[in-house]
PDB file of C-alpha atoms and ligand atoms in Angstrom:
ATOM      1  CA  MET A   1      95.592 120.927  94.077  1.00  0.00           C
ATOM      2  CA  ASP A   2      95.354 118.246  96.794  1.00  0.00           C
ATOM      3  CA  VAL A   3      97.264 118.895  99.997  1.00  0.00           C
ATOM      4  CA  TYR A   4      99.141 116.281 102.046  1.00  0.00           C
ATOM      5  CA  GLY A   5     101.742 116.600 104.772  1.00  0.00           C
ATOM      6  CA  ILE A   6     103.440 115.247 107.834  1.00  0.00           C
ATOM      7  CA  ILE A   7     102.408 115.902 111.424  1.00  0.00           C
ATOM      8  CA  GLY A   8     105.022 115.416 114.132  1.00  0.00           C
ATOM      9  CA  TRP A   9     107.071 117.317 116.672  1.00  0.00           C
ATOM     10  CA  PRO A  10     109.571 118.197 115.386  1.00  0.00           C
ATOM     11  CA  VAL A  11     109.285 117.661 111.603  1.00  0.00           C
ATOM     12  CA  ALA A  12     111.856 120.148 110.316  1.00  0.00           C
ATOM     13  CA  HIS A  13     114.259 117.455 109.124  1.00  0.00           C
ATOM     14  CA  SER A  14     111.726 114.940 107.820  1.00  0.00           C
ATOM     15  CA  LEU A  15     112.617 113.339 104.480  1.00  0.00           C
ATOM     16  CA  SER A  16     108.951 112.667 103.647  1.00  0.00           C
ATOM     17  CA  PRO A  17     108.286 115.975 101.830  1.00  0.00           C
ATOM     18  CA  ALA A  18     111.229 115.348  99.492  1.00  0.00           C
ATOM     19  CA  MET A  19     110.050 111.797  98.748  1.00  0.00           C
ATOM     20  CA  HIS A  20     106.359 112.506  98.232  1.00  0.00           C
ATOM     21  CA  ASN A  21     106.806 115.724  96.265  1.00  0.00           C
ATOM     22  CA  ALA A  22     109.264 113.950  93.945  1.00  0.00           C
ATOM     23  CA  ALA A  23     106.677 111.205  93.404  1.00  0.00           C
ATOM     24  CA  PHE A  24     103.826 113.694  92.805  1.00  0.00           C
ATOM     25  CA  LYS A  25     105.931 115.430  90.185  1.00  0.00           C
ATOM     26  CA  ALA A  26     107.127 112.262  88.468  1.00  0.00           C
ATOM     27  CA  LEU A  27     103.606 110.816  88.290  1.00  0.00           C
ATOM     28  CA  GLY A  28     102.000 114.099  87.187  1.00  0.00           C
ATOM     29  CA  GLN A  29      99.829 114.412  90.303  1.00  0.00           C
ATOM     30  CA  GLU A  30      98.121 117.701  91.135  1.00  0.00           C
ATOM     31  CA  ALA A  31      99.224 117.487  94.733  1.00  0.00           C
ATOM     32  CA  VAL A  32     101.655 118.994  97.197  1.00  0.00           C
ATOM     33  CA  TYR A  33     103.123 117.746 100.505  1.00  0.00           C
ATOM     34  CA  GLY A  34     104.130 120.017 103.401  1.00  0.00           C
ATOM     35  CA  LYS A  35     105.432 119.925 106.947  1.00  0.00           C
ATOM     36  CA  PHE A  36     103.063 120.549 109.850  1.00  0.00           C
ATOM     37  CA  PRO A  37     104.844 120.829 113.201  1.00  0.00           C
ATOM     38  CA  VAL A  38     102.198 119.938 115.796  1.00  0.00           C
ATOM     39  CA  ALA A  39     102.963 120.136 119.518  1.00  0.00           C
ATOM     40  CA  PRO A  40     101.442 117.268 121.553  1.00  0.00           C
ATOM     41  CA  GLU A  41      98.880 119.529 123.238  1.00  0.00           C
ATOM     42  CA  ARG A  42      97.646 120.720 119.818  1.00  0.00           C
ATOM     43  CA  LEU A  43      97.200 117.275 118.269  1.00  0.00           C
ATOM     44  CA  SER A  44      93.448 117.113 118.687  1.00  0.00           C
ATOM     45  CA  ALA A  45      92.951 120.591 117.167  1.00  0.00           C
ATOM     46  CA  ALA A  46      95.332 119.755 114.338  1.00  0.00           C
ATOM     47  CA  VAL A  47      93.468 116.556 113.445  1.00  0.00           C
ATOM     48  CA  GLU A  48      90.150 118.421 113.431  1.00  0.00           C
ATOM     49  CA  GLY A  49      91.891 120.992 111.255  1.00  0.00           C
ATOM     50  CA  LEU A  50      92.763 118.332 108.680  1.00  0.00           C
ATOM     51  CA  ARG A  51      89.056 117.702 108.209  1.00  0.00           C
ATOM     52  CA  ALA A  52      88.110 121.371 108.264  1.00  0.00           C
ATOM     53  CA  LEU A  53      90.725 122.226 105.648  1.00  0.00           C
ATOM     54  CA  GLY A  54      90.088 119.181 103.493  1.00  0.00           C
ATOM     55  CA  ILE A  55      93.684 117.981 103.691  1.00  0.00           C
ATOM     56  CA  LYS A  56      93.688 114.662 101.848  1.00  0.00           C
ATOM     57  CA  GLY A  57      96.127 112.755 103.981  1.00  0.00           C
ATOM     58  CA  VAL A  58      99.067 112.999 106.338  1.00  0.00           C
ATOM     59  CA  SER A  59     102.025 110.993 107.524  1.00  0.00           C
ATOM     60  CA  VAL A  60     102.173 110.771 111.312  1.00  0.00           C
ATOM     61  CA  THR A  61     105.467 110.665 113.133  1.00  0.00           C
ATOM     62  CA  ILE A  62     106.935 110.876 116.632  1.00  0.00           C
ATOM     63  CA  PRO A  63     105.389 111.594 119.115  1.00  0.00           C
ATOM     64  CA  HIS A  64     101.860 111.243 117.686  1.00  0.00           C
ATOM     65  CA  LYS A  65     101.674 107.715 116.267  1.00  0.00           C
ATOM     66  CA  GLU A  66      99.880 106.281 119.283  1.00  0.00           C
ATOM     67  CA  ALA A  67      97.932 109.280 120.590  1.00  0.00           C
ATOM     68  CA  VAL A  68      96.360 110.040 117.209  1.00  0.00           C
ATOM     69  CA  ARG A  69      94.409 106.777 117.197  1.00  0.00           C
ATOM     70  CA  SER A  70      91.629 108.023 119.479  1.00  0.00           C
ATOM     71  CA  LEU A  71      91.028 111.060 117.249  1.00  0.00           C
ATOM     72  CA  LEU A  72      90.206 109.133 114.065  1.00  0.00           C
ATOM     73  CA  GLN A  73      86.931 107.787 112.697  1.00  0.00           C
ATOM     74  CA  GLY A  74      88.440 104.439 111.724  1.00  0.00           C
ATOM     75  CA  ILE A  75      91.621 102.407 112.143  1.00  0.00           C
ATOM     76  CA  HIS A  76      92.764  99.681 109.797  1.00  0.00           C
ATOM     77  CA  GLN A  77      93.211  96.336 111.563  1.00  0.00           C
ATOM     78  CA  GLU A  78      96.982  96.166 111.041  1.00  0.00           C
ATOM     79  CA  ALA A  79      97.468  99.588 112.633  1.00  0.00           C
ATOM     80  CA  GLN A  80      95.165  98.452 115.418  1.00  0.00           C
ATOM     81  CA  LYS A  81      97.268  95.376 116.123  1.00  0.00           C
ATOM     82  CA  ILE A  82     100.562  97.280 115.935  1.00  0.00           C
ATOM     83  CA  GLY A  83      99.106 100.010 118.148  1.00  0.00           C
ATOM     84  CA  ALA A  84     100.402 102.854 115.987  1.00  0.00           C
ATOM     85  CA  VAL A  85      99.167 104.923 113.044  1.00  0.00           C
ATOM     86  CA  ASN A  86     101.743 106.384 110.648  1.00  0.00           C
ATOM     87  CA  THR A  87      99.325 107.315 107.841  1.00  0.00           C
ATOM     88  CA  ILE A  88      95.961 109.078 107.778  1.00  0.00           C
ATOM     89  CA  LEU A  89      93.676 109.060 104.784  1.00  0.00           C
ATOM     90  CA  ASN A  90      90.891 111.647 104.606  1.00  0.00           C
ATOM     91  CA  ASP A  91      88.074 109.693 102.995  1.00  0.00           C
ATOM     92  CA  ASN A  92      85.503 112.432 102.336  1.00  0.00           C
ATOM     93  CA  GLY A  93      85.753 113.797 105.866  1.00  0.00           C
ATOM     94  CA  ARG A  94      86.241 110.406 107.500  1.00  0.00           C
ATOM     95  CA  LEU A  95      89.786 110.141 108.825  1.00  0.00           C
ATOM     96  CA  VAL A  96      91.114 106.596 108.687  1.00  0.00           C
ATOM     97  CA  GLY A  97      94.408 105.459 110.227  1.00  0.00           C
ATOM     98  CA  PHE A  98      96.827 102.964 108.673  1.00  0.00           C
ATOM     99  CA  ASN A  99     100.271 101.638 109.421  1.00  0.00           C
ATOM    100  CA  THR A 100     102.706 101.229 106.541  1.00  0.00           C
ATOM    101  CA  ASP A 101     105.875 100.919 108.666  1.00  0.00           C
ATOM    102  CA  TRP A 102     105.490  97.137 108.855  1.00  0.00           C
ATOM    103  CA  GLN A 103     105.142  96.961 105.065  1.00  0.00           C
ATOM    104  CA  GLY A 104     108.325  99.008 104.729  1.00  0.00           C
ATOM    105  CA  ALA A 105     110.195  96.596 106.994  1.00  0.00           C
ATOM    106  CA  LEU A 106     108.768  93.553 105.216  1.00  0.00           C
ATOM    107  CA  ARG A 107     109.756  94.687 101.730  1.00  0.00           C
ATOM    108  CA  ALA A 108     113.232  95.785 102.848  1.00  0.00           C
ATOM    109  CA  LEU A 109     113.847  92.370 104.407  1.00  0.00           C
ATOM    110  CA  GLU A 110     112.234  90.172 101.767  1.00  0.00           C
ATOM    111  CA  GLU A 111     114.316  91.852  99.101  1.00  0.00           C
ATOM    112  CA  GLN A 112     117.323  90.166 100.752  1.00  0.00           C
ATOM    113  CA  ILE A 113     115.994  86.973 102.334  1.00  0.00           C
ATOM    114  CA  SER A 114     112.843  84.874 102.362  1.00  0.00           C
ATOM    115  CA  LEU A 115     111.447  85.144 105.901  1.00  0.00           C
ATOM    116  CA  LYS A 116     109.312  82.020 106.202  1.00  0.00           C
ATOM    117  CA  GLY A 117     110.704  79.701 108.876  1.00  0.00           C
ATOM    118  CA  LYS A 118     113.759  81.928 109.466  1.00  0.00           C
ATOM    119  CA  GLU A 119     114.974  82.929 112.921  1.00  0.00           C
ATOM    120  CA  ALA A 120     115.032  86.666 113.504  1.00  0.00           C
ATOM    121  CA  VAL A 121     116.609  88.501 116.421  1.00  0.00           C
ATOM    122  CA  VAL A 122     115.046  91.900 117.129  1.00  0.00           C
ATOM    123  CA  LEU A 123     116.856  94.442 119.311  1.00  0.00           C
ATOM    124  CA  GLY A 124     114.468  96.803 121.092  1.00  0.00           C
ATOM    125  CA  ALA A 125     110.830  96.697 122.133  1.00  0.00           C
ATOM    126  CA  GLY A 126     109.547 100.228 121.438  1.00  0.00           C
ATOM    127  CA  GLY A 127     107.138 101.523 118.808  1.00  0.00           C
ATOM    128  CA  ALA A 128     109.382 100.702 115.854  1.00  0.00           C
ATOM    129  CA  ALA A 129     109.924  97.175 117.152  1.00  0.00           C
ATOM    130  CA  ARG A 130     106.169  96.554 117.164  1.00  0.00           C
ATOM    131  CA  ALA A 131     105.893  97.186 113.402  1.00  0.00           C
ATOM    132  CA  VAL A 132     109.009  95.100 112.673  1.00  0.00           C
ATOM    133  CA  VAL A 133     107.889  92.163 114.820  1.00  0.00           C
ATOM    134  CA  TYR A 134     104.420  92.281 113.248  1.00  0.00           C
ATOM    135  CA  ALA A 135     105.994  92.108 109.767  1.00  0.00           C
ATOM    136  CA  LEU A 136     108.303  89.230 110.708  1.00  0.00           C
ATOM    137  CA  LYS A 137     105.516  87.182 112.257  1.00  0.00           C
ATOM    138  CA  LYS A 138     103.163  87.852 109.367  1.00  0.00           C
ATOM    139  CA  ALA A 139     105.822  86.514 106.990  1.00  0.00           C
ATOM    140  CA  GLY A 140     106.264  83.352 109.088  1.00  0.00           C
ATOM    141  CA  ALA A 141     109.573  84.063 110.842  1.00  0.00           C
ATOM    142  CA  LEU A 142     110.441  82.946 114.384  1.00  0.00           C
ATOM    143  CA  VAL A 143     111.195  86.022 116.453  1.00  0.00           C
ATOM    144  CA  CYS A 144     113.427  86.544 119.504  1.00  0.00           C
ATOM    145  CA  ILE A 145     113.256  89.973 121.147  1.00  0.00           C
ATOM    146  CA  TYR A 146     116.138  91.374 123.200  1.00  0.00           C
ATOM    147  CA  ASN A 147     115.485  94.591 125.098  1.00  0.00           C
ATOM    148  CA  ARG A 148     117.324  96.585 127.744  1.00  0.00           C
ATOM    149  CA  THR A 149     114.100  96.665 129.787  1.00  0.00           C
ATOM    150  CA  PHE A 150     113.180  93.002 129.873  1.00  0.00           C
ATOM    151  CA  THR A 151     109.518  93.482 130.861  1.00  0.00           C
ATOM    152  CA  LYS A 152     108.911  95.412 127.633  1.00  0.00           C
ATOM    153  CA  ALA A 153     110.400  92.552 125.619  1.00  0.00           C
ATOM    154  CA  GLN A 154     108.083  90.167 127.455  1.00  0.00           C
ATOM    155  CA  GLU A 155     104.989  92.266 126.723  1.00  0.00           C
ATOM    156  CA  LEU A 156     105.828  92.566 123.047  1.00  0.00           C
ATOM    157  CA  ALA A 157     106.623  88.861 122.780  1.00  0.00           C
ATOM    158  CA  LEU A 158     103.290  87.998 124.358  1.00  0.00           C
ATOM    159  CA  THR A 159     101.357  90.243 121.976  1.00  0.00           C
ATOM    160  CA  PHE A 160     102.909  88.837 118.814  1.00  0.00           C
ATOM    161  CA  GLY A 161     103.864  85.267 119.710  1.00  0.00           C
ATOM    162  CA  ALA A 162     107.614  85.823 119.969  1.00  0.00           C
ATOM    163  CA  LYS A 163     110.240  84.928 122.611  1.00  0.00           C
ATOM    164  CA  ALA A 164     111.739  87.473 125.026  1.00  0.00           C
ATOM    165  CA  PHE A 165     115.364  87.537 126.157  1.00  0.00           C
ATOM    166  CA  ALA A 166     117.397  89.669 128.549  1.00  0.00           C
ATOM    167  CA  TRP A 167     119.697  92.259 126.960  1.00  0.00           C
ATOM    168  CA  GLU A 168     122.663  90.638 128.717  1.00  0.00           C
ATOM    169  CA  ALA A 169     122.005  87.380 126.817  1.00  0.00           C
ATOM    170  CA  LEU A 170     122.683  89.074 123.471  1.00  0.00           C
ATOM    171  CA  SER A 171     126.220  87.683 123.345  1.00  0.00           C
ATOM    172  CA  LYS A 172     124.647  84.220 122.893  1.00  0.00           C
ATOM    173  CA  ALA A 173     122.106  85.257 120.265  1.00  0.00           C
ATOM    174  CA  ARG A 174     122.067  83.572 116.868  1.00  0.00           C
ATOM    175  CA  GLY A 175     119.742  83.283 113.887  1.00  0.00           C
ATOM    176  CA  HIS A 176     119.395  84.177 110.218  1.00  0.00           C
ATOM    177  CA  ILE A 177     118.469  87.828 110.612  1.00  0.00           C
ATOM    178  CA  LEU A 178     119.383  90.558 113.113  1.00  0.00           C
ATOM    179  CA  ILE A 179     117.414  93.815 113.217  1.00  0.00           C
ATOM    180  CA  ASN A 180     118.152  96.875 115.321  1.00  0.00           C
ATOM    181  CA  THR A 181     115.060  98.893 116.249  1.00  0.00           C
ATOM    182  CA  THR A 182     116.692 100.790 119.135  1.00  0.00           C
ATOM    183  CA  SER A 183     118.043 104.308 118.778  1.00  0.00           C
ATOM    184  CA  VAL A 184     121.607 103.152 119.495  1.00  0.00           C
ATOM    185  CA  GLY A 185     123.808 104.332 116.612  1.00  0.00           C
ATOM    186  CA  LEU A 186     121.641 107.332 115.756  1.00  0.00           C
ATOM    187  CA  LYS A 187     124.126 110.131 115.049  1.00  0.00           C
ATOM    188  CA  GLU A 188     126.759 108.319 117.108  1.00  0.00           C
ATOM    189  CA  ASP A 189     129.400 105.697 116.366  1.00  0.00           C
ATOM    190  CA  ARG A 190     127.973 103.029 118.659  1.00  0.00           C
ATOM    191  CA  SER A 191     126.519  99.617 117.937  1.00  0.00           C
ATOM    192  CA  PRO A 192     123.774  97.902 119.945  1.00  0.00           C
ATOM    193  CA  ALA A 193     125.280  94.441 119.295  1.00  0.00           C
ATOM    194  CA  PRO A 194     128.698  92.950 120.119  1.00  0.00           C
ATOM    195  CA  ALA A 195     130.667  92.682 116.837  1.00  0.00           C
ATOM    196  CA  GLN A 196     131.612  89.057 117.511  1.00  0.00           C
ATOM    197  CA  ILE A 197     128.007  87.802 117.200  1.00  0.00           C
ATOM    198  CA  LEU A 198     127.403  89.298 113.760  1.00  0.00           C
ATOM    199  CA  SER A 199     128.995  86.497 111.723  1.00  0.00           C
ATOM    200  CA  ARG A 200     126.208  84.205 113.015  1.00  0.00           C
ATOM    201  CA  PHE A 201     123.661  86.110 110.894  1.00  0.00           C
ATOM    202  CA  GLN A 202     123.096  86.193 107.129  1.00  0.00           C
ATOM    203  CA  VAL A 203     121.297  89.532 107.067  1.00  0.00           C
ATOM    204  CA  VAL A 204     121.627  92.538 109.383  1.00  0.00           C
ATOM    205  CA  MET A 205     119.198  95.459 109.175  1.00  0.00           C
ATOM    206  CA  ASP A 206     119.230  98.755 111.045  1.00  0.00           C
ATOM    207  CA  ILE A 207     116.211 101.026 111.196  1.00  0.00           C
ATOM    208  CA  VAL A 208     118.503 103.962 111.986  1.00  0.00           C
ATOM    209  CA  TYR A 209     119.428 105.868 108.793  1.00  0.00           C
ATOM    210  CA  THR A 210     121.522 108.738 110.103  1.00  0.00           C
ATOM    211  CA  PRO A 211     124.252 107.847 109.400  1.00  0.00           C
ATOM    212  CA  LEU A 212     123.282 105.747 106.384  1.00  0.00           C
ATOM    213  CA  GLU A 213     125.903 103.202 107.342  1.00  0.00           C
ATOM    214  CA  THR A 214     125.711 102.795 111.091  1.00  0.00           C
ATOM    215  CA  ARG A 215     128.463 101.144 113.056  1.00  0.00           C
ATOM    216  CA  LEU A 216     126.283  98.016 113.292  1.00  0.00           C
ATOM    217  CA  LEU A 217     126.005  97.803 109.500  1.00  0.00           C
ATOM    218  CA  ARG A 218     129.703  98.548 108.986  1.00  0.00           C
ATOM    219  CA  GLU A 219     130.699  95.774 111.382  1.00  0.00           C
ATOM    220  CA  ALA A 220     128.151  93.375 109.878  1.00  0.00           C
ATOM    221  CA  LYS A 221     129.476  94.014 106.371  1.00  0.00           C
ATOM    222  CA  ALA A 222     133.009  93.334 107.603  1.00  0.00           C
ATOM    223  CA  GLN A 223     131.759  89.956 108.865  1.00  0.00           C
ATOM    224  CA  GLY A 224     130.324  89.116 105.437  1.00  0.00           C
ATOM    225  CA  CYS A 225     126.629  89.722 106.263  1.00  0.00           C
ATOM    226  CA  LYS A 226     124.179  91.247 103.805  1.00  0.00           C
ATOM    227  CA  THR A 227     123.154  94.622 105.222  1.00  0.00           C
ATOM    228  CA  ILE A 228     119.983  96.711 104.910  1.00  0.00           C
ATOM    229  CA  SER A 229     119.989 100.409 105.751  1.00  0.00           C
ATOM    230  CA  GLY A 230     117.119 102.082 107.586  1.00  0.00           C
ATOM    231  CA  LEU A 231     116.514 104.242 104.545  1.00  0.00           C
ATOM    232  CA  LYS A 232     115.019 101.224 102.728  1.00  0.00           C
ATOM    233  CA  MET A 233     112.272 100.825 105.338  1.00  0.00           C
ATOM    234  CA  LEU A 234     111.599 104.569 105.230  1.00  0.00           C
ATOM    235  CA  VAL A 235     111.330 104.568 101.441  1.00  0.00           C
ATOM    236  CA  TYR A 236     109.145 101.473 101.220  1.00  0.00           C
ATOM    237  CA  GLN A 237     106.722 102.686 103.897  1.00  0.00           C
ATOM    238  CA  ALA A 238     106.413 105.936 101.903  1.00  0.00           C
ATOM    239  CA  VAL A 239     105.614 103.982  98.709  1.00  0.00           C
ATOM    240  CA  GLU A 240     102.697 102.358 100.541  1.00  0.00           C
ATOM    241  CA  GLN A 241     101.506 105.709 101.946  1.00  0.00           C
ATOM    242  CA  PHE A 242     101.496 107.104  98.456  1.00  0.00           C
ATOM    243  CA  TYR A 243      99.486 104.108  97.269  1.00  0.00           C
ATOM    244  CA  LEU A 244      96.873 104.621 100.006  1.00  0.00           C
ATOM    245  CA  TRP A 245      96.464 108.269  99.033  1.00  0.00           C
ATOM    246  CA  ARG A 246      96.717 108.158  95.240  1.00  0.00           C
ATOM    247  CA  GLY A 247      96.138 104.527  94.237  1.00  0.00           C
ATOM    248  CA  LEU A 248      99.518 104.366  92.474  1.00  0.00           C
ATOM    249  CA  ARG A 249     102.851 102.930  93.581  1.00  0.00           C
ATOM    250  CA  PRO A 250     105.787 105.162  92.651  1.00  0.00           C
ATOM    251  CA  GLU A 251     109.176 103.619  91.864  1.00  0.00           C
ATOM    252  CA  ALA A 252     111.034 103.159  95.137  1.00  0.00           C
ATOM    253  CA  ARG A 253     114.254 104.287  93.456  1.00  0.00           C
ATOM    254  CA  LEU A 254     112.704 107.690  92.773  1.00  0.00           C
ATOM    255  CA  LEU A 255     111.825 108.197  96.447  1.00  0.00           C
ATOM    256  CA  GLU A 256     115.199 106.898  97.581  1.00  0.00           C
ATOM    257  CA  GLU A 257     117.049 109.329  95.340  1.00  0.00           C
ATOM    258  CA  ALA A 258     114.934 112.222  96.624  1.00  0.00           C
ATOM    259  CA  ALA A 259     115.564 111.190 100.244  1.00  0.00           C
ATOM    260  CA  LEU A 260     119.300 110.856  99.633  1.00  0.00           C
ATOM    261  CA  ALA A 261     119.448 114.253  97.956  1.00  0.00           C
ATOM    262  CA  ALA A 262     117.626 115.835 100.916  1.00  0.00           C
ATOM    263  CA  LEU A 263     119.987 114.146 103.367  1.00  0.00           C
ATOM    264  CA  THR A 264     123.055 115.313 101.456  1.00  0.00           C
ATOM    265  CA  LYS A 265     121.704 118.857 101.274  1.00  0.00           C
ATOM    266  CA  GLU A 266     121.240 118.896 105.047  1.00  0.00           C
ATOM    267  CA  GLU A 267     124.745 117.577 105.582  1.00  0.00           C
ATOM    268  CA  ARG A 268     126.136 120.329 103.382  1.00  0.00           C
ATOM    269  CA  HIS A 269     124.319 122.861 105.510  1.00  0.00           C
ATOM    270  CA  GLY A 270     125.801 121.256 108.611  1.00  0.00           C
ATOM    271  CA  GLU A 271     122.397 120.739 110.192  1.00  0.00           C
ATOM    272  CA  GLN A 272     121.497 117.996 112.626  1.00  0.00           C
ATOM    273  CA  ARG A 273     118.664 115.652 111.835  1.00  0.00           C
ATOM    274  CA  ASN A 274     116.153 114.547 114.423  1.00  0.00           C
TER     275      ASN A 274
HETATM  276  P1  ATR B 301     110.692 104.004 118.858  1.00  0.00           P
HETATM  277  O1  ATR B 301     109.264 104.418 118.751  1.00  0.00           O
HETATM  278  O2  ATR B 301     111.614 104.712 117.907  1.00  0.00           O
HETATM  279  O3  ATR B 301     110.873 102.518 118.813  1.00  0.00           O
HETATM  280  P2  ATR B 301     110.860 103.993 121.722  1.00  0.00           P
HETATM  281  O4  ATR B 301     109.478 103.458 121.781  1.00  0.00           O
HETATM  282  O5  ATR B 301     111.255 105.077 122.678  1.00  0.00           O
HETATM  283  O6  ATR B 301     111.196 104.554 120.283  1.00  0.00           O
HETATM  284  O7  ATR B 301     111.877 102.765 121.893  1.00  0.00           O
HETATM  285  C1  ATR B 301     113.247 102.907 121.937  1.00  0.00           C
HETATM  286  C2  ATR B 301     113.909 101.536 122.058  1.00  0.00           C
HETATM  287  O8  ATR B 301     115.332 101.700 122.063  1.00  0.00           O
HETATM  288  C3  ATR B 301     113.556 100.802 123.349  1.00  0.00           C
HETATM  289  O9  ATR B 301     113.536  99.416 123.097  1.00  0.00           O
HETATM  290  C4  ATR B 301     114.749 101.167 124.246  1.00  0.00           C
HETATM  291  O10 ATR B 301     114.985 100.273 125.293  1.00  0.00           O
HETATM  292  P3  ATR B 301     114.169 100.402 126.707  1.00  0.00           P
HETATM  293  O11 ATR B 301     112.843  99.752 126.476  1.00  0.00           O
HETATM  294  O12 ATR B 301     114.997  99.683 127.681  1.00  0.00           O
HETATM  295  O13 ATR B 301     114.066 101.881 126.983  1.00  0.00           O
HETATM  296  C5  ATR B 301     115.867 101.122 123.254  1.00  0.00           C
HETATM  297  N1  ATR B 301     117.057 101.867 123.686  1.00  0.00           N
HETATM  298  C6  ATR B 301     117.202 103.215 123.716  1.00  0.00           C
HETATM  299  N2  ATR B 301     118.452 103.527 124.152  1.00  0.00           N
HETATM  300  C7  ATR B 301     119.102 102.360 124.387  1.00  0.00           C
HETATM  301  C8  ATR B 301     120.412 102.017 124.831  1.00  0.00           C
HETATM  302  N3  ATR B 301     121.321 102.956 125.132  1.00  0.00           N
HETATM  303  N4  ATR B 301     120.737 100.705 124.953  1.00  0.00           N
HETATM  304  C9  ATR B 301     119.823  99.749 124.644  1.00  0.00           C
HETATM  305  N5  ATR B 301     118.563 100.006 124.214  1.00  0.00           N
HETATM  306  C10 ATR B 301     118.202 101.300 124.082  1.00  0.00           C
END
């Protein structure tokens, strides 16, 4: 039995175990996926423990995606450029870091719109924004970044060849695609964008998935935009993780159903997700 898991702090409400275990079962894999809560000060010991225990691979989540890089024996070039590792593969004792978040964003977007030559407005300039901007640029989109802290937008724009704008200029933003990578709307009925700008966009995506339909997506739908929920990016990045570990791509629908079932179960229990 091969063992996989997720390292993060906290990980109690992660949807990854539900998704990966459903895929292992459906594809007849002799493997199991668990949750490993790892406090920041224990990260180094935990990573060494992966090798000592022969754990085949892990997902990496907040707050370890950046710090884990220096503890690995290799980092794939995309993860290097994005500056974050969300997947570790244990290749016979050699731990290699990958990033599949950008692939998740790319597939979720390209399912709705061809990105080449399109203008994309990205809200936020944190870790999630880096993967999204990387995906957009790789697919040939023109990217404008709006962030509350302007200097962070500037840094990100410089790294990836995008344009930076002040948060206050958002009321004048326009383009084909709008993507929220900030935490605004997470478990709250708030939108990061003024509702009146949404009709200027064909597609609006939120990386927040609790709630599944954020206020941003609800308002975008009311304006006639196509909308993409954050769950799509989560599911598609998990499909790519699975592929790195097992060499097979499970049906995204299978993972999505497992994630939705886990979310619903939590809601029934009245728990709060992180
Ligand atoms: P993640 O790794 O999830 O992207 P992060 O790196 O902490 O998390 O980034 C959070 C992003 O949400 C940042 O762009 C942040 O803006 P600042 O750079 O100004 O901090 C943005 N953000 C968080 N709360 C916000 C709010 N209330 N209004 C606007 N932007 C917000």
